[in-house]
Amino acid sequence: PHLPFIPGMEFSGTGLETDTDVSTVKEGDRVIGIRNFKCMAEECVTDQKNLWQIPEKVSLQEAAVLHLSYGTAIFALEHRPIPNLEKLF
């Protein structure tokens, strides 16, 4: 990667501002999002299709790891089935 390299592929936080054509979130919403790196910066910009609102009962810390961890697990279960899964339980 080009320097300075900023790691991180997922984030959570409060929306600071939105463009006029954004309809899925608004300024002040608690959101999680993904992008190709740079998520460990103090602020990041991403497309609204990569943002989701965080439910009130979920902390920012819990929400931040949800997408990549959950998405990886679902992908693995759907696309790499475990033979004889029922024998594991």
Short mmCIF file of N, CA, C and O in Angstrom, two decimals:
data_model
loop_
_atom_site.label_atom_id
_atom_site.label_comp_id
_atom_site.label_asym_id
_atom_site.label_seq_id
_atom_site.Cartn_x
_atom_site.Cartn_y
_atom_site.Cartn_z
N PRO A 1 0.82 -1.21 0.00
CA PRO A 1 0.00 0.00 0.00
C PRO A 1 0.86 1.26 0.00
O PRO A 1 1.97 1.26 0.48
N HIS A 2 0.25 2.30 -0.47
CA HIS A 2 0.94 3.59 -0.50
C HIS A 2 1.03 4.17 0.91
O HIS A 2 0.15 3.96 1.74
N LEU A 3 2.10 4.89 1.17
CA LEU A 3 2.28 5.54 2.47
C LEU A 3 1.70 6.94 2.43
O LEU A 3 1.73 7.58 1.39
N PRO A 4 1.17 7.47 3.49
CA PRO A 4 1.03 6.79 4.78
C PRO A 4 -0.13 5.78 4.71
O PRO A 4 -1.21 6.09 4.21
N PHE A 5 0.11 4.59 5.22
CA PHE A 5 -0.88 3.53 5.23
C PHE A 5 -1.74 3.65 6.48
O PHE A 5 -1.22 3.74 7.59
N ILE A 6 -3.05 3.65 6.30
CA ILE A 6 -3.98 3.69 7.43
C ILE A 6 -4.80 2.41 7.37
O ILE A 6 -5.57 2.20 6.44
N PRO A 7 -4.63 1.51 8.35
CA PRO A 7 -5.34 0.22 8.32
C PRO A 7 -6.81 0.36 8.72
O PRO A 7 -7.26 1.44 9.09
N GLY A 8 -7.50 -0.75 8.68
CA GLY A 8 -8.89 -0.81 9.12
C GLY A 8 -9.85 -0.90 7.96
O GLY A 8 -9.81 -0.08 7.05
N MET A 9 -10.71 -1.91 8.00
CA MET A 9 -11.69 -2.09 6.92
C MET A 9 -13.13 -1.88 7.38
O MET A 9 -14.05 -1.96 6.60
N GLU A 10 -13.33 -1.65 8.68
CA GLU A 10 -14.67 -1.41 9.20
C GLU A 10 -14.59 -0.37 10.31
O GLU A 10 -13.56 -0.20 10.94
N PHE A 11 -15.68 0.34 10.53
CA PHE A 11 -15.68 1.40 11.52
C PHE A 11 -17.07 1.58 12.11
O PHE A 11 -18.06 1.09 11.56
N SER A 12 -17.12 2.28 13.21
CA SER A 12 -18.39 2.73 13.77
C SER A 12 -18.19 4.14 14.26
O SER A 12 -17.07 4.55 14.58
N GLY A 13 -19.27 4.89 14.32
CA GLY A 13 -19.17 6.26 14.80
C GLY A 13 -20.45 7.02 14.54
O GLY A 13 -21.49 6.44 14.22
N THR A 14 -20.36 8.31 14.67
CA THR A 14 -21.50 9.19 14.46
C THR A 14 -21.29 9.98 13.18
O THR A 14 -20.21 10.54 12.97
N GLY A 15 -22.31 10.00 12.34
CA GLY A 15 -22.22 10.72 11.07
C GLY A 15 -22.04 12.21 11.30
O GLY A 15 -22.82 12.83 12.02
N LEU A 16 -20.99 12.76 10.71
CA LEU A 16 -20.71 14.19 10.88
C LEU A 16 -21.45 15.04 9.86
O LEU A 16 -21.90 16.14 10.16
N GLU A 17 -21.54 14.52 8.64
CA GLU A 17 -22.25 15.25 7.59
C GLU A 17 -22.56 14.28 6.46
O GLU A 17 -21.94 13.23 6.34
N THR A 18 -23.54 14.64 5.65
CA THR A 18 -23.90 13.82 4.49
C THR A 18 -24.09 14.71 3.28
O THR A 18 -24.35 15.91 3.40
N ASP A 19 -23.95 14.10 2.12
CA ASP A 19 -24.18 14.82 0.88
C ASP A 19 -25.69 14.96 0.67
O ASP A 19 -26.49 14.27 1.32
N THR A 20 -26.09 15.80 -0.22
CA THR A 20 -27.52 16.05 -0.44
C THR A 20 -28.27 14.85 -1.01
O THR A 20 -29.47 14.74 -0.81
N ASP A 21 -27.57 13.95 -1.69
CA ASP A 21 -28.25 12.80 -2.29
C ASP A 21 -28.26 11.55 -1.39
O ASP A 21 -28.71 10.49 -1.78
N VAL A 22 -27.78 11.67 -0.15
CA VAL A 22 -27.76 10.54 0.79
C VAL A 22 -29.12 10.40 1.44
O VAL A 22 -29.66 11.36 1.99
N SER A 23 -29.68 9.17 1.38
CA SER A 23 -31.02 8.96 1.93
C SER A 23 -31.06 7.89 3.02
O SER A 23 -32.07 7.76 3.71
N THR A 24 -29.99 7.13 3.20
CA THR A 24 -30.03 6.02 4.15
C THR A 24 -29.64 6.41 5.57
O THR A 24 -30.06 5.76 6.52
N VAL A 25 -28.85 7.45 5.73
CA VAL A 25 -28.44 7.94 7.05
C VAL A 25 -28.44 9.46 7.02
O VAL A 25 -28.45 10.08 5.96
N LYS A 26 -28.46 10.03 8.23
CA LYS A 26 -28.41 11.49 8.32
C LYS A 26 -27.37 11.91 9.35
O LYS A 26 -26.89 11.09 10.13
N GLU A 27 -27.03 13.17 9.35
CA GLU A 27 -26.07 13.71 10.31
C GLU A 27 -26.52 13.38 11.72
O GLU A 27 -27.71 13.52 12.06
N GLY A 28 -25.60 12.88 12.54
CA GLY A 28 -25.91 12.54 13.92
C GLY A 28 -26.28 11.08 14.14
O GLY A 28 -26.32 10.61 15.27
N ASP A 29 -26.56 10.33 13.07
CA ASP A 29 -26.87 8.90 13.21
C ASP A 29 -25.64 8.13 13.64
O ASP A 29 -24.52 8.42 13.20
N ARG A 30 -25.84 7.12 14.49
CA ARG A 30 -24.76 6.19 14.83
C ARG A 30 -24.73 5.14 13.72
O ARG A 30 -25.75 4.54 13.40
N VAL A 31 -23.56 4.95 13.13
CA VAL A 31 -23.46 4.07 11.96
C VAL A 31 -22.26 3.12 12.07
O VAL A 31 -21.30 3.39 12.78
N ILE A 32 -22.38 2.01 11.33
CA ILE A 32 -21.22 1.17 11.05
C ILE A 32 -21.01 1.23 9.55
O ILE A 32 -21.95 1.47 8.78
N GLY A 33 -19.78 1.01 9.14
CA GLY A 33 -19.49 1.04 7.72
C GLY A 33 -18.25 0.25 7.38
O GLY A 33 -17.49 -0.16 8.26
N ILE A 34 -18.09 0.04 6.09
CA ILE A 34 -16.92 -0.66 5.59
C ILE A 34 -16.34 0.12 4.42
O ILE A 34 -17.03 0.89 3.77
N ARG A 35 -15.06 -0.11 4.19
CA ARG A 35 -14.37 0.43 3.02
C ARG A 35 -13.03 -0.27 2.91
O ARG A 35 -12.66 -1.03 3.78
N ASN A 36 -12.33 -0.04 1.86
CA ASN A 36 -11.01 -0.66 1.67
C ASN A 36 -9.95 0.15 2.39
O ASN A 36 -9.37 1.06 1.82
N PHE A 37 -9.73 -0.19 3.66
CA PHE A 37 -8.73 0.43 4.52
C PHE A 37 -9.09 1.87 4.89
O PHE A 37 -10.15 2.35 4.55
N LYS A 38 -8.23 2.49 5.64
CA LYS A 38 -8.34 3.86 6.14
C LYS A 38 -9.43 4.06 7.19
O LYS A 38 -9.79 5.18 7.51
N CYS A 39 -9.99 2.97 7.75
CA CYS A 39 -11.05 3.12 8.75
C CYS A 39 -10.54 3.44 10.14
O CYS A 39 -11.32 3.78 11.01
N MET A 40 -9.24 3.33 10.37
CA MET A 40 -8.70 3.66 11.69
C MET A 40 -8.26 5.12 11.77
O MET A 40 -7.60 5.52 12.73
N ALA A 41 -8.66 5.89 10.81
CA ALA A 41 -8.41 7.33 10.86
C ALA A 41 -9.46 7.98 11.77
O ALA A 41 -10.46 7.36 12.13
N GLU A 42 -9.23 9.22 12.16
CA GLU A 42 -10.21 9.92 13.01
C GLU A 42 -11.52 10.13 12.28
O GLU A 42 -12.59 10.12 12.90
N GLU A 43 -11.47 10.32 10.99
CA GLU A 43 -12.67 10.49 10.17
C GLU A 43 -12.46 9.74 8.87
O GLU A 43 -11.34 9.61 8.39
N CYS A 44 -13.55 9.22 8.32
CA CYS A 44 -13.44 8.58 7.00
C CYS A 44 -14.70 8.86 6.20
O CYS A 44 -15.76 9.14 6.74
N VAL A 45 -14.56 8.78 4.90
CA VAL A 45 -15.65 9.04 3.97
C VAL A 45 -15.94 7.75 3.23
O VAL A 45 -15.02 7.06 2.77
N THR A 46 -17.22 7.40 3.13
CA THR A 46 -17.59 6.19 2.40
C THR A 46 -18.94 6.39 1.74
O THR A 46 -19.70 7.29 2.10
N ASP A 47 -19.24 5.55 0.78
CA ASP A 47 -20.51 5.60 0.07
C ASP A 47 -21.63 5.14 0.99
O ASP A 47 -21.45 4.24 1.81
N GLN A 48 -22.82 5.70 0.83
CA GLN A 48 -23.94 5.34 1.69
C GLN A 48 -24.35 3.87 1.57
O GLN A 48 -24.90 3.31 2.51
N LYS A 49 -24.02 3.23 0.46
CA LYS A 49 -24.35 1.81 0.33
C LYS A 49 -23.50 0.94 1.25
O LYS A 49 -23.79 -0.24 1.44
N ASN A 50 -22.45 1.51 1.83
CA ASN A 50 -21.58 0.79 2.76
C ASN A 50 -21.78 1.23 4.21
O ASN A 50 -20.92 1.03 5.05
N LEU A 51 -22.94 1.84 4.51
CA LEU A 51 -23.26 2.31 5.85
C LEU A 51 -24.56 1.68 6.34
O LEU A 51 -25.49 1.50 5.56
N TRP A 52 -24.60 1.39 7.65
CA TRP A 52 -25.82 0.87 8.27
C TRP A 52 -26.00 1.55 9.61
O TRP A 52 -25.02 1.77 10.33
N GLN A 53 -27.24 1.84 9.98
CA GLN A 53 -27.51 2.44 11.29
C GLN A 53 -27.33 1.40 12.39
O GLN A 53 -27.63 0.23 12.20
N ILE A 54 -26.83 1.85 13.52
CA ILE A 54 -26.62 0.98 14.68
C ILE A 54 -27.85 1.07 15.58
O ILE A 54 -28.28 2.17 15.94
N PRO A 55 -28.43 -0.08 15.96
CA PRO A 55 -29.54 -0.05 16.91
C PRO A 55 -29.12 0.58 18.23
O PRO A 55 -27.95 0.50 18.63
N GLU A 56 -30.05 1.20 18.94
CA GLU A 56 -29.74 1.92 20.18
C GLU A 56 -29.07 1.06 21.23
O GLU A 56 -28.22 1.54 21.98
N LYS A 57 -29.44 -0.21 21.33
CA LYS A 57 -28.92 -1.07 22.39
C LYS A 57 -27.53 -1.65 22.08
O LYS A 57 -26.96 -2.34 22.91
N VAL A 58 -27.00 -1.37 20.91
CA VAL A 58 -25.70 -1.90 20.51
C VAL A 58 -24.65 -0.79 20.65
O VAL A 58 -24.85 0.32 20.16
N SER A 59 -23.55 -1.11 21.33
CA SER A 59 -22.49 -0.11 21.51
C SER A 59 -21.71 0.09 20.20
O SER A 59 -21.73 -0.76 19.31
N LEU A 60 -21.01 1.20 20.13
CA LEU A 60 -20.17 1.46 18.96
C LEU A 60 -19.08 0.40 18.83
O LEU A 60 -18.74 -0.02 17.73
N GLN A 61 -18.53 -0.05 19.96
CA GLN A 61 -17.48 -1.06 19.94
C GLN A 61 -18.00 -2.39 19.40
O GLN A 61 -17.34 -3.04 18.60
N GLU A 62 -19.16 -2.81 19.87
CA GLU A 62 -19.75 -4.06 19.38
C GLU A 62 -20.09 -3.96 17.90
O GLU A 62 -19.86 -4.89 17.13
N ALA A 63 -20.64 -2.85 17.51
CA ALA A 63 -21.07 -2.67 16.12
C ALA A 63 -19.89 -2.64 15.16
O ALA A 63 -19.99 -3.13 14.03
N ALA A 64 -18.77 -2.09 15.59
CA ALA A 64 -17.62 -1.91 14.70
C ALA A 64 -17.12 -3.22 14.11
O ALA A 64 -16.63 -3.25 12.99
N VAL A 65 -17.21 -4.31 14.86
CA VAL A 65 -16.67 -5.58 14.38
C VAL A 65 -17.74 -6.48 13.76
O VAL A 65 -17.42 -7.57 13.29
N LEU A 66 -18.96 -6.03 13.77
CA LEU A 66 -20.06 -6.89 13.32
C LEU A 66 -19.96 -7.28 11.86
O LEU A 66 -20.04 -8.46 11.51
N HIS A 67 -19.79 -6.33 10.98
CA HIS A 67 -19.89 -6.61 9.55
C HIS A 67 -18.84 -7.60 9.06
O HIS A 67 -19.16 -8.60 8.43
N LEU A 68 -17.59 -7.33 9.32
CA LEU A 68 -16.53 -8.20 8.80
C LEU A 68 -16.55 -9.57 9.47
O LEU A 68 -16.45 -10.60 8.80
N SER A 69 -16.72 -9.61 10.79
CA SER A 69 -16.74 -10.89 11.50
C SER A 69 -17.96 -11.72 11.12
O SER A 69 -17.85 -12.90 10.77
N TYR A 70 -19.12 -11.12 11.19
CA TYR A 70 -20.36 -11.82 10.87
C TYR A 70 -20.38 -12.20 9.39
O TYR A 70 -20.73 -13.32 9.03
N GLY A 71 -20.00 -11.27 8.54
CA GLY A 71 -20.00 -11.54 7.10
C GLY A 71 -19.06 -12.68 6.72
O GLY A 71 -19.39 -13.50 5.87
N THR A 72 -17.91 -12.73 7.35
CA THR A 72 -16.96 -13.81 7.08
C THR A 72 -17.55 -15.15 7.51
O THR A 72 -17.45 -16.14 6.78
N ALA A 73 -18.17 -15.19 8.68
CA ALA A 73 -18.76 -16.44 9.17
C ALA A 73 -19.89 -16.90 8.26
O ALA A 73 -19.97 -18.09 7.90
N ILE A 74 -20.77 -16.00 7.87
CA ILE A 74 -21.88 -16.37 6.99
C ILE A 74 -21.36 -16.85 5.64
O ILE A 74 -21.83 -17.84 5.10
N PHE A 75 -20.38 -16.14 5.08
CA PHE A 75 -19.81 -16.55 3.80
C PHE A 75 -19.24 -17.96 3.91
O PHE A 75 -19.46 -18.80 3.04
N ALA A 76 -18.51 -18.21 4.97
CA ALA A 76 -17.89 -19.53 5.15
C ALA A 76 -18.95 -20.62 5.25
O ALA A 76 -18.82 -21.69 4.65
N LEU A 77 -20.00 -20.37 6.00
CA LEU A 77 -21.04 -21.38 6.17
C LEU A 77 -21.84 -21.62 4.89
O LEU A 77 -22.23 -22.74 4.58
N GLU A 78 -22.07 -20.56 4.12
CA GLU A 78 -22.85 -20.69 2.90
C GLU A 78 -22.04 -21.24 1.73
O GLU A 78 -22.57 -21.95 0.89
N HIS A 79 -20.77 -20.89 1.66
CA HIS A 79 -19.98 -21.24 0.49
C HIS A 79 -18.94 -22.33 0.71
O HIS A 79 -18.36 -22.84 -0.23
N ARG A 80 -18.70 -22.65 1.96
CA ARG A 80 -17.75 -23.72 2.29
C ARG A 80 -18.39 -24.64 3.32
O ARG A 80 -17.99 -24.67 4.47
N PRO A 81 -19.44 -25.35 2.92
CA PRO A 81 -20.16 -26.17 3.91
C PRO A 81 -19.26 -27.21 4.57
O PRO A 81 -18.34 -27.73 3.96
N ILE A 82 -19.54 -27.44 5.82
CA ILE A 82 -18.80 -28.43 6.60
C ILE A 82 -19.50 -29.78 6.43
O ILE A 82 -20.68 -29.90 6.76
N PRO A 83 -18.81 -30.78 5.91
CA PRO A 83 -19.44 -32.10 5.79
C PRO A 83 -19.82 -32.64 7.16
O PRO A 83 -19.09 -32.47 8.13
N ASN A 84 -20.96 -33.25 7.22
CA ASN A 84 -21.44 -33.86 8.47
C ASN A 84 -21.50 -32.87 9.63
O ASN A 84 -21.11 -33.18 10.74
N LEU A 85 -22.00 -31.68 9.35
CA LEU A 85 -22.08 -30.62 10.36
C LEU A 85 -22.83 -31.09 11.61
O LEU A 85 -22.46 -30.76 12.71
N GLU A 86 -23.88 -31.87 11.40
CA GLU A 86 -24.68 -32.30 12.55
C GLU A 86 -23.85 -33.16 13.53
O GLU A 86 -24.16 -33.22 14.71
N LYS A 87 -22.79 -33.76 13.09
CA LYS A 87 -21.94 -34.57 13.99
C LYS A 87 -21.12 -33.72 14.94
O LYS A 87 -20.65 -34.20 15.96
N LEU A 88 -20.95 -32.44 14.61
CA LEU A 88 -20.18 -31.54 15.46
C LEU A 88 -20.96 -31.16 16.72
O LEU A 88 -20.38 -30.76 17.71
N PHE A 89 -22.26 -31.27 16.66
CA PHE A 89 -23.08 -30.85 17.79
C PHE A 89 -23.75 -32.02 18.38
O PHE A 89 -24.64 -32.39 18.70
#
